[in-house]
Coordinates of C-alpha atoms in Angstrom, one line a residue:
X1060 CA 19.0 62.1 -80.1
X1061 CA 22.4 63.3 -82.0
X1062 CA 25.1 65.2 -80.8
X1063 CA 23.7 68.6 -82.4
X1064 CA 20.6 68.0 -80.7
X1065 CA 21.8 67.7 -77.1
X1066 CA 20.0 70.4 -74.9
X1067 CA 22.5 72.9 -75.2
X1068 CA 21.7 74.9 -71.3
X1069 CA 23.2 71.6 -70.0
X1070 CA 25.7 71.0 -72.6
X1071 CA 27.3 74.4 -71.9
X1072 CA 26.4 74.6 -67.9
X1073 CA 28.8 71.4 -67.9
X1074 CA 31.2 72.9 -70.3
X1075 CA 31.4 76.0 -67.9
X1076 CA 31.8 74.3 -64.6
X1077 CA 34.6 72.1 -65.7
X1078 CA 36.3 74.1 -68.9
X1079 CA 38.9 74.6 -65.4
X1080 CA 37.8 72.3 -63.1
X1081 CA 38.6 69.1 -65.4
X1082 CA 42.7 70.0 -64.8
X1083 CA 42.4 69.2 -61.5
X1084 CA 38.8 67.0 -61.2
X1085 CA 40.5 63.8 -60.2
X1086 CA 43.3 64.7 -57.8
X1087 CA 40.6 67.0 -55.7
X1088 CA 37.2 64.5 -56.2
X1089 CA 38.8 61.4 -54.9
X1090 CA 38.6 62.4 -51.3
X1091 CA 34.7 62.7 -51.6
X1092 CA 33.4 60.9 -54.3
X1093 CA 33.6 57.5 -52.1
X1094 CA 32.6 53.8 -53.1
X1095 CA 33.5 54.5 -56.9
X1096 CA 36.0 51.7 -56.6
X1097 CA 33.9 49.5 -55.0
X1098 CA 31.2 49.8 -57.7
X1099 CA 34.1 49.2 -60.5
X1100 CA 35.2 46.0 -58.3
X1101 CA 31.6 45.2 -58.7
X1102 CA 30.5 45.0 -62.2
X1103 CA 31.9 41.4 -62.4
X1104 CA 32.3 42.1 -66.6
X1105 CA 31.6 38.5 -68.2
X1106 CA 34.6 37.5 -70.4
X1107 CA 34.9 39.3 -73.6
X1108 CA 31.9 41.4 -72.3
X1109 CA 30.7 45.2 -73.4
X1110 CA 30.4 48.2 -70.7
X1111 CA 28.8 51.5 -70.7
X1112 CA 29.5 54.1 -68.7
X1113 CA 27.3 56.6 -68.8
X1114 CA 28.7 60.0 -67.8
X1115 CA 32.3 59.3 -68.1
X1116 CA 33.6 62.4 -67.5
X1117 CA 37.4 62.6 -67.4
X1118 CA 38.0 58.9 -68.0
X1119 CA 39.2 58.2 -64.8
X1120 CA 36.4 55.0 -63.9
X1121 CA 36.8 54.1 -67.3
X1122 CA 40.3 53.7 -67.4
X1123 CA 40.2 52.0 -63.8
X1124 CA 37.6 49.3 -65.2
X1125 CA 39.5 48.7 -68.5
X1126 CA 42.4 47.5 -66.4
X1127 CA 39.7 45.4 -63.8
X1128 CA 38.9 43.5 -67.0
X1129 CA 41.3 43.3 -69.7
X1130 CA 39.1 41.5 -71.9
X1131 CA 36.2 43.6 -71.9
X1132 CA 34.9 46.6 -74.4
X1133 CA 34.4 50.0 -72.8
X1134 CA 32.0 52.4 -73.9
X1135 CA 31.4 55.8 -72.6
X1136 CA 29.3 59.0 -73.4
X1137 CA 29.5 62.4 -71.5
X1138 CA 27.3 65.7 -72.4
X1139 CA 30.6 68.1 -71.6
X1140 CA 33.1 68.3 -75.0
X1141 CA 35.6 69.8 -71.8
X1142 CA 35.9 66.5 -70.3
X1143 CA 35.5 64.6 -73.3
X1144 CA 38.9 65.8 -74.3
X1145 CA 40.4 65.3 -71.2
X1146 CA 39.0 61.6 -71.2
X1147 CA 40.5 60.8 -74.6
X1148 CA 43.5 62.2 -74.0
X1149 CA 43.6 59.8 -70.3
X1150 CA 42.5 56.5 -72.8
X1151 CA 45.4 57.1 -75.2
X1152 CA 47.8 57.8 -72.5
X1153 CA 46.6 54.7 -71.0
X1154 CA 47.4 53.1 -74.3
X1155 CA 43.6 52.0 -73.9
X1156 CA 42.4 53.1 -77.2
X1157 CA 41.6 50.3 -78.6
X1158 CA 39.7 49.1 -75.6
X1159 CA 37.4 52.2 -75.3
X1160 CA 35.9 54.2 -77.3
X1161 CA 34.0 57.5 -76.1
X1162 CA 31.2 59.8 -77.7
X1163 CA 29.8 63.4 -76.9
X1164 CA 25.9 62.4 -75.7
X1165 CA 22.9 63.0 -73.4
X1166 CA 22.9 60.1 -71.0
X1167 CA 18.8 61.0 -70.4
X1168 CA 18.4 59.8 -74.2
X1169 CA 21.0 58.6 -76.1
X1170 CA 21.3 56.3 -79.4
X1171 CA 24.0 53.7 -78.6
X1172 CA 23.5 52.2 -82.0
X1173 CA 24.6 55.3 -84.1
X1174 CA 27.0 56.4 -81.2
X1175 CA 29.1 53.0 -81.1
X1176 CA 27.5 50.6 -83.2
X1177 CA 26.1 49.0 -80.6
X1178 CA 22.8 48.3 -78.8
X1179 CA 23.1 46.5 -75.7
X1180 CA 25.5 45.9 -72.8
X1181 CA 26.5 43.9 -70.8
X1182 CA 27.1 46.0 -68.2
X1183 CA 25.9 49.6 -67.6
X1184 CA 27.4 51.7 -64.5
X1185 CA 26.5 55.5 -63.7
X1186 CA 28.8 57.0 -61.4
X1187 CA 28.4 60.5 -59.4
X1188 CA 26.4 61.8 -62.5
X1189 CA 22.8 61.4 -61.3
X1190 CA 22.9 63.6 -59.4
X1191 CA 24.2 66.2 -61.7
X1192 CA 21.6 65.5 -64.5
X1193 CA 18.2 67.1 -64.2
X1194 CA 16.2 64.4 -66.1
X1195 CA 18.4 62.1 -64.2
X1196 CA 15.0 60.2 -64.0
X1197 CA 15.7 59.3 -68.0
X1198 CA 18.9 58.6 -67.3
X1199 CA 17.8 55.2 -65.4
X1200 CA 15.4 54.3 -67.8
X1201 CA 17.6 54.5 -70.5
X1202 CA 20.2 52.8 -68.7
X1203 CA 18.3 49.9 -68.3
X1204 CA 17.2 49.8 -72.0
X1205 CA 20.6 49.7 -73.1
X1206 CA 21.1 46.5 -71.3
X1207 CA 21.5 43.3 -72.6
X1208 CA 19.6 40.3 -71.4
X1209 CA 21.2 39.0 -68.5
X1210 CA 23.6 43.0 -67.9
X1211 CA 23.2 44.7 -64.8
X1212 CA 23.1 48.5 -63.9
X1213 CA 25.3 50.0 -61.3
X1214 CA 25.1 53.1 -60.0
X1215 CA 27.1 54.8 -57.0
X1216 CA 26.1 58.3 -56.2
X1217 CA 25.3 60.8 -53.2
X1218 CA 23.3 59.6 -50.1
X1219 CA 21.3 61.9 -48.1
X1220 CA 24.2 61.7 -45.5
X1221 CA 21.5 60.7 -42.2
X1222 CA 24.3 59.2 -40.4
X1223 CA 26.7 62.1 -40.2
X1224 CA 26.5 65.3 -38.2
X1225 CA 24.1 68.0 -39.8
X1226 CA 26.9 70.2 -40.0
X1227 CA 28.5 68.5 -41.9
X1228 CA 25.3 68.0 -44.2
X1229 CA 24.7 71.6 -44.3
X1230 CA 28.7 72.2 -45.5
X1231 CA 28.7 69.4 -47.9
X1232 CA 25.6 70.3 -49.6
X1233 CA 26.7 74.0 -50.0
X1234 CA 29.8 72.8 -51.5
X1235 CA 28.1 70.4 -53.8
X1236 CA 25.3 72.8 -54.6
X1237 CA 28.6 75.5 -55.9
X1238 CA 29.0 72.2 -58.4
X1239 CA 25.4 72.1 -59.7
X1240 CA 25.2 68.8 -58.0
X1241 CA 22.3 68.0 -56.1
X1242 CA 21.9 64.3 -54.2
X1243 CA 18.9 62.8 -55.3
X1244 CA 16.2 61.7 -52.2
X1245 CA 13.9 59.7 -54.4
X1246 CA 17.0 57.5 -55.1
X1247 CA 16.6 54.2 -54.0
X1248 CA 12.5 54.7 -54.4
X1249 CA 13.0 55.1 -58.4
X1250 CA 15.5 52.2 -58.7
X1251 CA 13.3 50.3 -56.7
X1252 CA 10.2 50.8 -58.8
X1253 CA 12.1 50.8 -62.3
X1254 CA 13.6 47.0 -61.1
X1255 CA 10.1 46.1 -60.5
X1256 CA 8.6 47.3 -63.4
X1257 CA 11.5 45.0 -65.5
X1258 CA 11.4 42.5 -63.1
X1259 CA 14.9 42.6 -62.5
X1260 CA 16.7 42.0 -59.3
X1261 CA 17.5 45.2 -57.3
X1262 CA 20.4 45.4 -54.7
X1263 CA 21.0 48.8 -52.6
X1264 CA 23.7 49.4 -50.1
X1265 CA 24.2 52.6 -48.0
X1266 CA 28.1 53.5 -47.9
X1267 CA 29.6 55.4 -44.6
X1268 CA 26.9 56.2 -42.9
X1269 CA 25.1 57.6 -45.7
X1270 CA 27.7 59.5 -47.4
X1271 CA 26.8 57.3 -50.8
X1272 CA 24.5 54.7 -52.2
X1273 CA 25.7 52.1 -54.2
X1274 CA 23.1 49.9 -56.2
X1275 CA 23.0 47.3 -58.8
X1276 CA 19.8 46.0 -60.7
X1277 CA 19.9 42.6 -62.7
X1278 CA 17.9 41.8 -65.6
X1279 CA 17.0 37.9 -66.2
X1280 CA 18.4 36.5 -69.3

């Protein structure tokens, strides 16, 4: 799918929600988008490997990942032109330019080979963007065709939050839902089934007491 065929309701949803939003997106989401870090601490990048993040939104995991591994190539694709501009303008202030490149895409179906000239990763990581996507089914799938032999996915996203207080569930979700962001139940049950279906490895970790799920699924080389 090109850029001028990405499905413009969600293209311009996103643009909506964060034409403001994106000013002050990663001073105010770091206190509740939790176990991004550890996810980034996580992809254990082979030397002189290639990463995709799909869903970059303002750079920020990007940026944070470049640094992680130094001789890695970044790659990242976000539906929203709003935080596309933010993100470049973070990667060239970061003097990371030459490190990552970034392109305007649909992470539910998206042609890496005309986007960067690439086909397959090393690494793959989707983080907090699942459960923004509606076809965030796709979004694994895809994922896990973009891989290279031997790559890995990782994902680190909403939990259903079964630990915590149901007040707390109740207020979070409203928040969220103000966001268009809905945690995904089937979660762990799609990973699951996608890792068997490629007979990959599959590894799933619940993060503060359900607050967030972190996973990783590992194709054979």
């Amino acid at each position: 799918m090109s850029t001028t065929e990405l499905p413009a309701s969600h293209a311009e949803l996103m643009d909506g929600v964060y034409r403001w939003q994106r000013h002050i997106y990663d001073l105010t989401r770091k206190y509740y988008l939790l176990g991004r870090d550890r996810l980034i601490d996580g992809l254990d990048v082979p030397h002189g490997g290639t990463v995709l993040e799909l869903g970059c939104g303002t750079g920020r995991n990007i940026v944070l990942a470049a640094r992680r591994y130094p001789d890695a190539r970044f790659f990242g694709l976000d539906i929203s032109t709003e935080m596309l501009e933010t993100a470049n303008t973070t990667v060239a202030r970061e003097g990371l330019t030459d490190k990552v490149n970034l392109a305007r895409g649909d992470a539910t179906d998206f042609d890496a080979k005309a986007l960067f000239g690439i086909e397959h990763f090393d690494r793959v990581f989707v983080s907090y963007s699942l459960s923004m996507i509606p076809r965030w089914e796709n979004t694994v799938s895809a994922a896990l065709a973009a891989l290279a032999p031997g790559g890995s996915l990782h994902i680190v996203d909403f939990g259903q939050q079964e630990g915590l207080p149901r007040w707390f569930r109740a207020l979070l979700r409203g928040w969220l839902r103000k966001f268009h962001v809905t945690p995904r139940a089937s979660l762990r049950d799609v990973l699951e089934s996608e890792s068997q279906r490629t007979g990959a490895t599959f590894r799933f970790r619940t993060l503060y007491r359900g607050y967030a799920y972190l996973s990783a699924i590992g194709l054979s080389k």
